[in-house]
Amino acid sequence: MGKAWRVLGVSTFAFVVCFAVWMVFGVIGIPIRKELDLNATEFGLLTATPVLSGAALRLPLGIWTDRFGGRAVMTTLLLACAAPVWLVTYADKLWQFLLIGLILGAVGASFAVGTPYVARFFPAKRRGLAMGVFGAGTSGAALNLFVAPWIVNHYGWQMVPRVYAVALLVTAALFRLLSAPDPGVDPSRKSPGIAAQLRVLRDPRVWKYCQYYSLMF
């Protein structure tokens, strides 16, 4: 079980970082709003865009996790999002922030990657505990409210995405080093097609639990 707890620890840490990055516009959006003179609707769109795209991306990322394994998908996700986060520094128009925000939604979708990945390392009787620990990674949103304002006050809002981009790269390296291959996942093995995987959407229980999650989250 030592490997399982190590995987849980590094996965939770990665999720904390992802969640902090996902919510970054909630903090730096305030000075950006002043610079661009955004109205309430435009500011709402700025902060909501990563959340909306994150929700939409959870389905394909979950499918890819089943196909290629959580270790590969999470590592790729962390690396791929570092550059867009860094580019936030150079954006100076609303459409540029919105475009980058669409991409940043991917880090919020990391929940759909880490949950099945971590679950594969634990027996059924301990998965509830493991999921609870991993789910605590949403505390990254709270961490963001402490870290990002401090950076903004001392170095300006442009420094926040730079720090977060470096954090994503460091986290990707740590995750790759400390995580382990998914048990039971073989990317070379033929997997069910997209249509077959989407048949789960016919199950009314899926929609019921989606409603529970939307209300509670």
PDB file of N, CA and C in Angstrom, residues 124-159:
ATOM      1  N   ALA A 124     -11.589  -1.668  -2.841  1.00  0.00           N
ATOM      2  CA  ALA A 124     -12.902  -1.027  -2.730  1.00  0.00           C
ATOM      3  C   ALA A 124     -13.162  -0.470  -1.333  1.00  0.00           C
ATOM      4  N   LYS A 125     -12.692  -1.169  -0.307  1.00  0.00           N
ATOM      5  CA  LYS A 125     -12.989  -0.741   1.062  1.00  0.00           C
ATOM      6  C   LYS A 125     -12.245   0.538   1.461  1.00  0.00           C
ATOM      7  N   ARG A 126     -11.248   0.941   0.671  1.00  0.00           N
ATOM      8  CA  ARG A 126     -10.490   2.154   0.997  1.00  0.00           C
ATOM      9  C   ARG A 126     -10.633   3.261  -0.044  1.00  0.00           C
ATOM     10  N   ARG A 127     -11.415   3.019  -1.055  1.00  0.00           N
ATOM     11  CA  ARG A 127     -11.537   4.025  -2.118  1.00  0.00           C
ATOM     12  C   ARG A 127     -12.260   5.276  -1.643  1.00  0.00           C
ATOM     13  N   GLY A 128     -13.203   5.123  -0.750  1.00  0.00           N
ATOM     14  CA  GLY A 128     -13.899   6.297  -0.227  1.00  0.00           C
ATOM     15  C   GLY A 128     -12.940   7.245   0.464  1.00  0.00           C
ATOM     16  N   LEU A 129     -12.048   6.685   1.293  1.00  0.00           N
ATOM     17  CA  LEU A 129     -11.038   7.494   1.969  1.00  0.00           C
ATOM     18  C   LEU A 129     -10.104   8.145   0.956  1.00  0.00           C
ATOM     19  N   ALA A 130      -9.655   7.352  -0.022  1.00  0.00           N
ATOM     20  CA  ALA A 130      -8.733   7.878  -1.031  1.00  0.00           C
ATOM     21  C   ALA A 130      -9.379   9.008  -1.829  1.00  0.00           C
ATOM     22  N   MET A 131     -10.649   8.827  -2.199  1.00  0.00           N
ATOM     23  CA  MET A 131     -11.341   9.869  -2.962  1.00  0.00           C
ATOM     24  C   MET A 131     -11.545  11.127  -2.121  1.00  0.00           C
ATOM     25  N   GLY A 132     -11.772  10.933  -0.824  1.00  0.00           N
ATOM     26  CA  GLY A 132     -11.919  12.085   0.059  1.00  0.00           C
ATOM     27  C   GLY A 132     -10.637  12.888   0.170  1.00  0.00           C
ATOM     28  N   VAL A 133      -9.512  12.178   0.289  1.00  0.00           N
ATOM     29  CA  VAL A 133      -8.214  12.857   0.365  1.00  0.00           C
ATOM     30  C   VAL A 133      -7.927  13.585  -0.943  1.00  0.00           C
ATOM     31  N   PHE A 134      -8.137  12.895  -2.058  1.00  0.00           N
ATOM     32  CA  PHE A 134      -7.877  13.533  -3.349  1.00  0.00           C
ATOM     33  C   PHE A 134      -8.799  14.725  -3.567  1.00  0.00           C
ATOM     34  N   GLY A 135     -10.047  14.580  -3.195  1.00  0.00           N
ATOM     35  CA  GLY A 135     -11.003  15.668  -3.369  1.00  0.00           C
ATOM     36  C   GLY A 135     -10.641  16.910  -2.584  1.00  0.00           C
ATOM     37  N   ALA A 136      -9.851  16.729  -1.516  1.00  0.00           N
ATOM     38  CA  ALA A 136      -9.408  17.885  -0.732  1.00  0.00           C
ATOM     39  C   ALA A 136      -8.501  18.800  -1.544  1.00  0.00           C
ATOM     40  N   GLY A 137      -8.096  18.330  -2.715  1.00  0.00           N
ATOM     41  CA  GLY A 137      -7.284  19.169  -3.594  1.00  0.00           C
ATOM     42  C   GLY A 137      -8.006  20.411  -4.073  1.00  0.00           C
ATOM     43  N   THR A 138      -9.332  20.441  -3.909  1.00  0.00           N
ATOM     44  CA  THR A 138     -10.070  21.660  -4.255  1.00  0.00           C
ATOM     45  C   THR A 138      -9.666  22.826  -3.360  1.00  0.00           C
ATOM     46  N   SER A 139      -8.921  22.519  -2.301  1.00  0.00           N
ATOM     47  CA  SER A 139      -8.401  23.588  -1.437  1.00  0.00           C
ATOM     48  C   SER A 139      -7.446  24.499  -2.199  1.00  0.00           C
ATOM     49  N   GLY A 140      -7.046  24.078  -3.392  1.00  0.00           N
ATOM     50  CA  GLY A 140      -6.215  24.940  -4.225  1.00  0.00           C
ATOM     51  C   GLY A 140      -6.892  26.267  -4.524  1.00  0.00           C
ATOM     52  N   ALA A 141      -8.227  26.260  -4.562  1.00  0.00           N
ATOM     53  CA  ALA A 141      -8.959  27.508  -4.779  1.00  0.00           C
ATOM     54  C   ALA A 141      -8.738  28.467  -3.624  1.00  0.00           C
ATOM     55  N   ALA A 142      -8.742  27.918  -2.393  1.00  0.00           N
ATOM     56  CA  ALA A 142      -8.489  28.752  -1.216  1.00  0.00           C
ATOM     57  C   ALA A 142      -7.035  29.205  -1.180  1.00  0.00           C
ATOM     58  N   LEU A 143      -6.122  28.293  -1.544  1.00  0.00           N
ATOM     59  CA  LEU A 143      -4.704  28.646  -1.584  1.00  0.00           C
ATOM     60  C   LEU A 143      -4.473  29.795  -2.558  1.00  0.00           C
ATOM     61  N   ASN A 144      -5.181  29.754  -3.668  1.00  0.00           N
ATOM     62  CA  ASN A 144      -5.074  30.814  -4.666  1.00  0.00           C
ATOM     63  C   ASN A 144      -5.434  32.178  -4.085  1.00  0.00           C
ATOM     64  N   LEU A 145      -6.410  32.202  -3.185  1.00  0.00           N
ATOM     65  CA  LEU A 145      -6.858  33.465  -2.593  1.00  0.00           C
ATOM     66  C   LEU A 145      -5.840  34.045  -1.616  1.00  0.00           C
ATOM     67  N   PHE A 146      -4.906  33.201  -1.152  1.00  0.00           N
ATOM     68  CA  PHE A 146      -3.847  33.692  -0.275  1.00  0.00           C
ATOM     69  C   PHE A 146      -2.584  34.049  -1.062  1.00  0.00           C
ATOM     70  N   VAL A 147      -2.222  33.177  -1.993  1.00  0.00           N
ATOM     71  CA  VAL A 147      -0.960  33.341  -2.718  1.00  0.00           C
ATOM     72  C   VAL A 147      -1.041  34.436  -3.782  1.00  0.00           C
ATOM     73  N   ALA A 148      -2.053  34.358  -4.642  1.00  0.00           N
ATOM     74  CA  ALA A 148      -2.141  35.301  -5.761  1.00  0.00           C
ATOM     75  C   ALA A 148      -2.243  36.764  -5.322  1.00  0.00           C
ATOM     76  N   PRO A 149      -3.074  37.115  -4.325  1.00  0.00           N
ATOM     77  CA  PRO A 149      -3.121  38.524  -3.911  1.00  0.00           C
ATOM     78  C   PRO A 149      -1.783  39.038  -3.393  1.00  0.00           C
ATOM     79  N   TRP A 150      -1.046  38.171  -2.693  1.00  0.00           N
ATOM     80  CA  TRP A 150       0.270  38.586  -2.186  1.00  0.00           C
ATOM     81  C   TRP A 150       1.206  38.903  -3.355  1.00  0.00           C
ATOM     82  N   ILE A 151       1.191  38.047  -4.377  1.00  0.00           N
ATOM     83  CA  ILE A 151       2.038  38.286  -5.547  1.00  0.00           C
ATOM     84  C   ILE A 151       1.611  39.561  -6.264  1.00  0.00           C
ATOM     85  N   VAL A 152       0.299  39.752  -6.403  1.00  0.00           N
ATOM     86  CA  VAL A 152      -0.215  40.954  -7.068  1.00  0.00           C
ATOM     87  C   VAL A 152       0.230  42.212  -6.336  1.00  0.00           C
ATOM     88  N   ASN A 153       0.129  42.196  -5.017  1.00  0.00           N
ATOM     89  CA  ASN A 153       0.476  43.380  -4.222  1.00  0.00           C
ATOM     90  C   ASN A 153       1.960  43.713  -4.273  1.00  0.00           C
ATOM     91  N   HIS A 154       2.799  42.691  -4.401  1.00  0.00           N
ATOM     92  CA  HIS A 154       4.246  42.918  -4.362  1.00  0.00           C
ATOM     93  C   HIS A 154       4.889  43.036  -5.749  1.00  0.00           C
ATOM     94  N   TYR A 155       4.339  42.324  -6.741  1.00  0.00           N
ATOM     95  CA  TYR A 155       5.008  42.280  -8.042  1.00  0.00           C
ATOM     96  C   TYR A 155       4.086  42.601  -9.225  1.00  0.00           C
ATOM     97  N   GLY A 156       2.817  42.813  -8.979  1.00  0.00           N
ATOM     98  CA  GLY A 156       1.886  43.070 -10.073  1.00  0.00           C
ATOM     99  C   GLY A 156       1.198  41.798 -10.536  1.00  0.00           C
ATOM    100  N   TRP A 157       0.033  41.942 -11.154  1.00  0.00           N
ATOM    101  CA  TRP A 157      -0.735  40.753 -11.523  1.00  0.00           C
ATOM    102  C   TRP A 157      -0.035  39.921 -12.590  1.00  0.00           C
ATOM    103  N   GLN A 158       0.820  40.550 -13.411  1.00  0.00           N
ATOM    104  CA  GLN A 158       1.491  39.801 -14.476  1.00  0.00           C
ATOM    105  C   GLN A 158       2.420  38.720 -13.938  1.00  0.00           C
ATOM    106  N   MET A 159       2.872  38.874 -12.695  1.00  0.00           N
ATOM    107  CA  MET A 159       3.770  37.877 -12.126  1.00  0.00           C
ATOM    108  C   MET A 159       3.030  36.599 -11.737  1.00  0.00           C
TER     109      MET A 159
END
